[in-house]
Coordinates of C-alpha atoms and ligand atoms in Angstrom, one line a residue:
M1 CA 11.9 18.5 -10.6
S2 CA 13.0 17.3 -7.3
N3 CA 10.7 14.1 -6.0
R4 CA 11.2 15.0 -2.5
I5 CA 9.0 17.0 -0.5
F6 CA 8.8 18.5 3.1
L7 CA 6.0 18.1 5.2
R8 CA 4.6 19.9 8.0
I9 CA 2.7 18.1 11.0
R10 CA -0.4 20.2 11.3
N11 CA -2.5 17.7 13.7
I12 CA -1.3 14.0 15.6
T13 CA -4.3 12.4 16.4
Q14 CA -4.3 8.6 18.8
Q15 CA -7.0 6.3 16.9
T16 CA -6.4 3.4 19.2
P17 CA -4.1 2.4 22.0
E18 CA -1.2 1.5 19.4
A19 CA -2.4 3.9 16.2
V20 CA -2.3 7.5 15.3
S21 CA -2.9 9.2 12.8
I22 CA -0.5 12.5 11.5
T23 CA -2.2 15.0 8.9
F24 CA 0.0 17.7 7.3
D25 CA 0.3 21.2 6.1
K26 CA -0.3 21.0 2.3
P27 CA 3.4 21.6 1.0
E28 CA 4.6 25.4 -0.1
N29 CA 5.6 26.1 -3.1
T30 CA 5.3 22.0 -4.4
H31 CA 3.0 20.6 -6.5
F32 CA 1.3 18.0 -4.5
E33 CA -1.4 15.5 -6.0
Y34 CA -2.2 11.9 -4.9
K35 CA -4.5 9.3 -5.6
A36 CA -6.4 7.7 -3.2
G37 CA -5.4 4.3 -1.8
Q38 CA -1.2 5.8 -2.6
F39 CA 1.4 6.4 0.1
L40 CA 4.2 8.5 1.2
T41 CA 7.7 7.3 1.8
F42 CA 9.3 8.9 4.6
I43 CA 13.1 9.8 4.6
I44 CA 14.4 10.0 8.6
Q45 CA 17.7 10.1 9.9
K46 CA 17.8 7.6 12.8
D47 CA 21.3 7.1 14.6
G48 CA 22.9 8.6 11.4
K49 CA 21.6 6.5 8.9
E50 CA 18.8 7.6 6.2
V51 CA 16.3 5.2 7.0
R52 CA 13.0 5.3 5.1
R53 CA 9.4 3.6 5.3
A54 CA 6.2 3.9 3.2
Y55 CA 2.9 4.6 5.0
S56 CA -0.3 5.2 3.0
L57 CA -2.7 8.2 3.2
C58 CA -5.3 7.8 4.9
S59 CA -7.3 11.0 3.7
S60 CA -8.8 11.2 0.3
P61 CA -7.6 14.1 -2.1
I62 CA -11.2 14.9 -2.7
T63 CA -13.2 14.7 0.6
D64 CA -10.3 15.6 2.9
E65 CA -8.4 19.4 2.7
L66 CA -5.2 18.0 4.3
P67 CA -3.3 14.9 3.5
A68 CA -2.9 12.6 6.4
V69 CA -1.0 8.8 7.3
A70 CA -2.0 6.9 9.5
I71 CA 0.5 5.1 11.6
K72 CA 0.1 1.5 14.0
K73 CA 2.9 1.0 16.3
V74 CA 5.0 -1.9 15.4
Q75 CA 6.9 -4.2 18.4
N76 CA 10.4 -3.4 18.0
G77 CA 9.4 -1.5 14.6
N78 CA 12.1 1.7 15.7
I79 CA 11.0 3.7 13.2
S80 CA 6.9 3.0 13.2
Q81 CA 7.7 3.8 17.1
Y82 CA 9.1 7.0 15.8
M83 CA 6.8 8.3 14.5
T84 CA 4.0 7.5 16.9
N85 CA 5.8 8.5 19.8
E86 CA 8.5 11.1 18.8
V87 CA 7.4 13.2 16.4
K88 CA 5.2 16.5 17.3
V89 CA 3.1 18.9 15.5
G90 CA 5.3 21.1 14.0
D91 CA 7.9 19.2 13.1
I92 CA 8.9 19.2 9.4
L93 CA 9.0 15.3 7.8
E94 CA 11.1 14.8 4.7
S95 CA 9.4 12.8 2.0
L96 CA 9.3 11.5 -1.4
T97 CA 6.2 12.3 -3.2
P98 CA 3.5 10.4 -3.5
M99 CA 3.2 6.7 -5.8
G100 CA 1.7 3.7 -5.6
I101 CA -0.4 1.2 -7.5
F102 CA -2.9 0.3 -5.4
T103 CA -5.6 2.8 -6.5
T104 CA -9.0 2.4 -9.0
D105 CA -10.5 4.6 -11.6
F106 CA -13.3 7.0 -9.7
V107 CA -15.4 8.1 -12.4
P108 CA -18.7 9.6 -11.6
D109 CA -21.1 7.7 -13.8
N110 CA -19.3 4.3 -12.8
Q111 CA -22.0 1.9 -11.4
R112 CA -20.0 -0.7 -9.6
H113 CA -19.2 -2.6 -5.9
L114 CA -15.6 -2.0 -4.6
V115 CA -15.3 -5.1 -2.4
L116 CA -12.4 -4.0 0.4
F117 CA -11.0 -6.9 2.9
A118 CA -9.2 -4.6 5.5
G119 CA -6.8 -6.0 8.0
G120 CA -5.8 -4.1 11.3
S121 CA -3.9 -0.9 9.8
G122 CA -4.1 -2.4 6.2
I123 CA -7.4 0.4 6.7
T124 CA -5.3 3.3 5.6
P125 CA -5.6 2.8 2.1
M126 CA -9.0 1.4 2.6
F127 CA -9.8 4.5 4.2
S128 CA -9.2 6.7 1.2
I129 CA -10.4 4.9 -1.8
L130 CA -13.9 4.4 0.1
K131 CA -14.0 8.1 1.4
T132 CA -13.2 8.7 -2.9
A133 CA -15.8 6.1 -4.0
L134 CA -18.5 6.9 -2.1
S135 CA -17.7 10.8 -2.9
I136 CA -17.6 10.9 -6.6
E137 CA -19.6 8.0 -7.8
K138 CA -23.0 8.3 -6.5
N139 CA -23.8 4.9 -7.7
T140 CA -21.3 2.5 -6.1
K141 CA -21.7 1.0 -4.0
V142 CA -19.2 -0.4 -1.4
S143 CA -18.6 -2.8 1.1
L144 CA -15.7 -3.1 3.7
I145 CA -15.0 -6.6 5.4
Y146 CA -12.2 -5.6 7.9
A147 CA -10.6 -7.7 9.8
N148 CA -9.4 -6.2 13.6
K149 CA -7.5 -8.5 16.4
D150 CA -10.6 -6.7 19.4
N151 CA -12.8 -3.9 19.8
E152 CA -10.2 -1.7 21.0
N153 CA -8.0 -1.4 18.0
I154 CA -10.5 -0.6 15.2
I155 CA -8.6 2.3 13.8
F156 CA -11.2 5.2 12.2
K157 CA -14.0 3.0 13.8
T158 CA -15.8 6.2 14.6
E159 CA -15.7 7.5 11.4
L160 CA -16.4 5.0 9.7
E161 CA -19.5 4.1 11.6
S162 CA -20.8 7.8 10.9
L163 CA -19.7 6.8 7.1
E164 CA -22.5 3.8 7.3
K165 CA -25.1 5.8 8.1
Q166 CA -24.8 8.8 6.0
Y167 CA -24.2 6.5 3.1
N168 CA -26.2 3.5 4.8
D169 CA -28.2 2.3 1.2
R170 CA -24.3 2.3 -0.5
F171 CA -22.0 1.7 2.3
K172 CA -21.5 -1.7 4.2
I173 CA -18.9 -2.3 7.1
I174 CA -18.5 -6.3 8.0
T175 CA -16.3 -6.6 11.4
V176 CA -14.4 -9.9 11.8
L177 CA -12.8 -9.9 15.3
E178 CA -10.2 -12.3 16.0
K179 CA -11.0 -11.3 20.2
A180 CA -14.8 -10.5 20.4
P181 CA -16.7 -10.0 23.4
F182 CA -18.5 -13.0 24.7
F183 CA -21.9 -11.0 23.6
W184 CA -21.1 -9.6 20.5
T185 CA -23.2 -10.3 17.5
K186 CA -22.5 -7.6 15.2
G187 CA -19.7 -9.2 13.1
Y188 CA -18.0 -12.5 12.3
K189 CA -15.2 -13.9 15.5
G190 CA -12.2 -15.2 14.8
Y191 CA -10.0 -15.8 11.8
L192 CA -10.8 -14.8 8.0
D193 CA -11.6 -18.7 6.2
T194 CA -12.5 -20.2 3.4
S195 CA -16.4 -20.5 4.8
K196 CA -16.0 -16.9 6.7
I197 CA -15.3 -15.2 3.2
K198 CA -18.0 -17.3 1.5
K199 CA -21.0 -16.5 4.1
I200 CA -19.8 -12.3 3.7
L201 CA -19.6 -12.1 0.2
D202 CA -22.9 -14.7 0.0
S203 CA -24.7 -11.5 2.3
L204 CA -23.6 -8.6 0.2
P205 CA -25.2 -7.2 -2.3
K206 CA -26.2 -8.3 -5.4
V207 CA -24.3 -6.9 -8.4
N208 CA -22.7 -8.3 -11.5
I209 CA -19.4 -10.1 -11.0
R210 CA -18.5 -7.7 -14.1
D211 CA -19.1 -4.8 -12.2
T212 CA -17.3 -5.9 -9.2
E213 CA -13.9 -4.7 -8.1
F214 CA -12.2 -6.0 -4.9
M215 CA -9.2 -5.2 -3.0
M216 CA -7.5 -6.1 -0.1
C217 CA -4.7 -4.8 2.1
G218 CA -3.5 -6.9 5.3
P219 CA -1.3 -8.6 7.3
Q220 CA -0.1 -11.5 4.5
P221 CA -0.9 -14.5 6.3
M222 CA -4.7 -12.7 5.8
M223 CA -4.5 -11.6 2.4
R224 CA -3.3 -15.9 1.5
V225 CA -6.2 -17.0 2.8
I226 CA -8.5 -14.1 0.6
E227 CA -6.2 -15.3 -2.4
N228 CA -7.1 -19.2 -1.1
A229 CA -10.5 -18.1 -0.4
F230 CA -10.6 -17.0 -4.3
K231 CA -9.3 -20.2 -5.8
E232 CA -11.5 -21.8 -3.9
L233 CA -15.0 -20.4 -4.8
S234 CA -14.1 -20.1 -8.4
L235 CA -13.4 -16.2 -7.8
P236 CA -11.9 -14.1 -10.0
L237 CA -8.2 -13.6 -8.7
D238 CA -7.4 -11.4 -11.8
K239 CA -9.9 -9.0 -10.1
L240 CA -8.4 -8.6 -6.8
K241 CA -5.9 -5.9 -5.8
K242 CA -3.4 -6.0 -3.4
E243 CA -1.2 -3.6 -1.2
N244 CA 1.5 -5.4 0.5
F245 CA 2.7 -4.1 4.2
S246 CA 6.2 -3.2 3.6
L247 CA 8.1 -4.1 6.8
T248 CA 10.7 -4.4 7.9
P249 CA 12.5 -7.7 9.3
E250 CA 12.6 -6.0 12.7
E251 CA 9.0 -4.6 12.6
S252 CA 7.3 -8.2 11.7
A253 CA 7.8 -11.7 11.8
E254 CA 6.4 -11.6 8.3
G255 CA 8.6 -9.5 7.0
K256 CA 11.2 -10.3 3.9
V257 CA 15.3 -9.8 4.4
K258 CA 16.0 -8.4 1.2
N259 CA 18.9 -11.1 0.8
D260 CA 17.2 -13.8 0.8
I261 CA 14.5 -12.8 -1.5
I262 CA 16.9 -12.2 -3.9
T263 CA 18.4 -15.8 -5.2
T264 CA 20.5 -14.3 -8.3
N265 CA 19.0 -16.6 -11.6
N266 CA 20.8 -13.8 -13.8
T267 CA 23.4 -16.5 -15.0
N268 CA 23.9 -15.1 -18.8
T269 CA 27.3 -13.2 -17.8
K270 CA 29.6 -12.4 -15.5
E271 CA 30.0 -9.1 -16.2
G272 CA 26.0 -8.4 -16.2
F273 CA 24.4 -6.2 -18.6
E274 CA 24.5 -2.4 -19.8
I275 CA 21.1 -0.6 -18.8
K276 CA 19.4 2.4 -19.3
V277 CA 17.2 4.5 -17.1
K278 CA 14.7 7.4 -17.5
Y279 CA 14.2 9.1 -14.3
D280 CA 12.9 12.5 -13.8
G281 CA 14.2 14.1 -16.9
E282 CA 17.3 12.5 -17.5
E283 CA 18.7 9.3 -18.4
H284 CA 20.9 7.2 -16.6
T285 CA 23.5 4.4 -18.3
F286 CA 25.7 2.2 -16.2
K287 CA 26.3 -1.8 -16.1
V288 CA 24.5 -4.0 -13.8
P289 CA 26.4 -7.5 -12.0
P290 CA 24.4 -10.3 -11.9
Q291 CA 24.8 -10.4 -8.1
K292 CA 23.4 -6.5 -7.6
T293 CA 20.0 -5.3 -8.3
I294 CA 19.0 -2.2 -9.9
L295 CA 18.5 -0.1 -7.3
E296 CA 21.8 -1.2 -5.7
V297 CA 24.0 -0.4 -8.6
A298 CA 21.6 3.2 -9.2
L299 CA 22.5 4.3 -5.4
S300 CA 26.0 3.0 -5.7
L301 CA 26.2 5.6 -8.0
N302 CA 24.5 8.4 -6.4
I303 CA 21.4 7.9 -9.1
D304 CA 18.5 9.4 -6.6
L305 CA 16.0 6.5 -7.8
P306 CA 13.1 6.3 -5.2
F307 CA 12.6 3.8 -2.9
S308 CA 11.5 2.8 0.1
C309 CA 11.3 -0.9 1.6
Q310 CA 14.1 -2.3 -0.7
S311 CA 12.3 -5.9 -0.5
G312 CA 9.8 -6.1 -3.7
M313 CA 6.9 -5.4 -0.8
C314 CA 5.5 -1.3 -1.5
T315 CA 6.2 -1.0 -5.2
A316 CA 7.7 2.5 -4.3
C317 CA 10.7 1.8 -6.6
L318 CA 7.7 0.6 -9.4
G319 CA 9.2 1.2 -13.4
R320 CA 8.6 0.0 -17.1
C321 CA 10.5 -1.9 -18.8
V322 CA 10.3 -0.5 -22.3
A323 CA 13.1 -2.4 -24.0
G324 CA 15.3 -5.6 -22.9
K325 CA 14.4 -8.4 -20.2
V326 CA 14.5 -7.7 -16.7
H327 CA 14.2 -10.7 -13.9
L328 CA 12.6 -10.1 -10.5
D329 CA 14.0 -12.1 -7.1
E330 CA 10.3 -11.1 -5.9
E331 CA 6.8 -10.5 -7.7
D332 CA 4.8 -10.8 -5.4
A333 CA 3.3 -6.8 -4.8
L334 CA 2.2 -7.2 -8.9
T335 CA -0.6 -8.3 -10.7
P336 CA -0.5 -10.5 -13.9
K337 CA -1.6 -7.7 -15.8
E338 CA 1.2 -5.3 -14.7
L339 CA 3.9 -7.6 -15.6
A340 CA 2.7 -8.1 -19.0
Q341 CA 2.2 -4.1 -19.2
G342 CA 6.4 -4.4 -18.3
M343 CA 6.4 -3.1 -14.8
I344 CA 8.9 -4.2 -12.7
L345 CA 11.1 -3.0 -9.1
T346 CA 14.1 -1.8 -9.5
C347 CA 15.1 -3.2 -5.7
V348 CA 14.2 -6.8 -6.9
G349 CA 15.3 -6.6 -10.5
H350 CA 18.1 -7.7 -12.7
P351 CA 18.9 -7.5 -16.6
I352 CA 19.2 -10.4 -17.9
S353 CA 19.2 -9.5 -22.0
E354 CA 21.3 -6.4 -23.4
G355 CA 19.5 -3.2 -24.2
V356 CA 17.3 -3.1 -21.1
I357 CA 15.7 0.6 -21.2
I358 CA 13.2 1.1 -18.5
E359 CA 11.4 4.2 -17.6
I360 CA 10.2 5.8 -14.0
D361 CA 7.5 8.2 -13.3
Ligands
FES401 S1 11.4 -0.5 -2.9 FE1 9.5 -1.2 -1.8 S2 9.3 -3.0 -3.6 FE2 11.0 -1.9 -4.5

């Protein structure tokens, strides 16, 4: 079964001056399923080259009939400019099937507190997650801490406010604005920091920490602040899931260049190691030299493994190492638990032992 799908654009909605949401028809003759919080990896032909970009689905698989993504225009970001300015209704875009591990299990009997930190377009997967949780889990509370540059750039503002009215006993939005109007009193002004995070968390419904789950998605500086606040406030970091933006260096000063972060620690052999990759019903055996990643070698052999950012940020290339050992140049996108379960990213992964076997869903 191919992991590529074709999606016809049904609708484009300008959400803010810099962001659009794009709704697609359900692909025909293709099994299309996704979990709230997952993303699509678009494959775009640009200037004679194939470029991939991952964008989170903002639609809920439960409450929305059609799949949709939201995209914010990024200065100097060719692809985000293309996706926000050039594509039009009726266009057909190629994508990989939905993927990603930034999700949670939605169970009707759950009685938990989902605390979601979103920064700017980091709202996209959160919008999907919160709609799904509110709909499926009738006894779950959801708190959204939503940081933005200013009032004009709040993506899904109207929809979120109407959900807050609809679920007024279970859904609360806490707005943080970097540049708030002088008389604005609806939330917090300035950047998130530890003292604001403490105040906000203290103001939320009191739910046993065991039944609380934290998720965050936003710019790297914001996520670092939240992680540091968790450490300072002695909150359990293993309950904090995060989704990295998979921006390229051209698209973000925070972006990472693949070759900058690949530091080859694999000095075991000049030859590298032979590995086995199981994917899409096939088994591929090939040798990975120390200075190459597993994905690089696979692509050079025309093995069509899934990938997007190629910098260890998006998890599109996620696999599980079921035998042998793999070193990752970048582990930030995976939680300690996922690493302990053998999850690896082929785009930053190097085998460092004999007998490596990797399974990719
Ligand atoms: S392709 Fe994005 S993490 Fe590997």
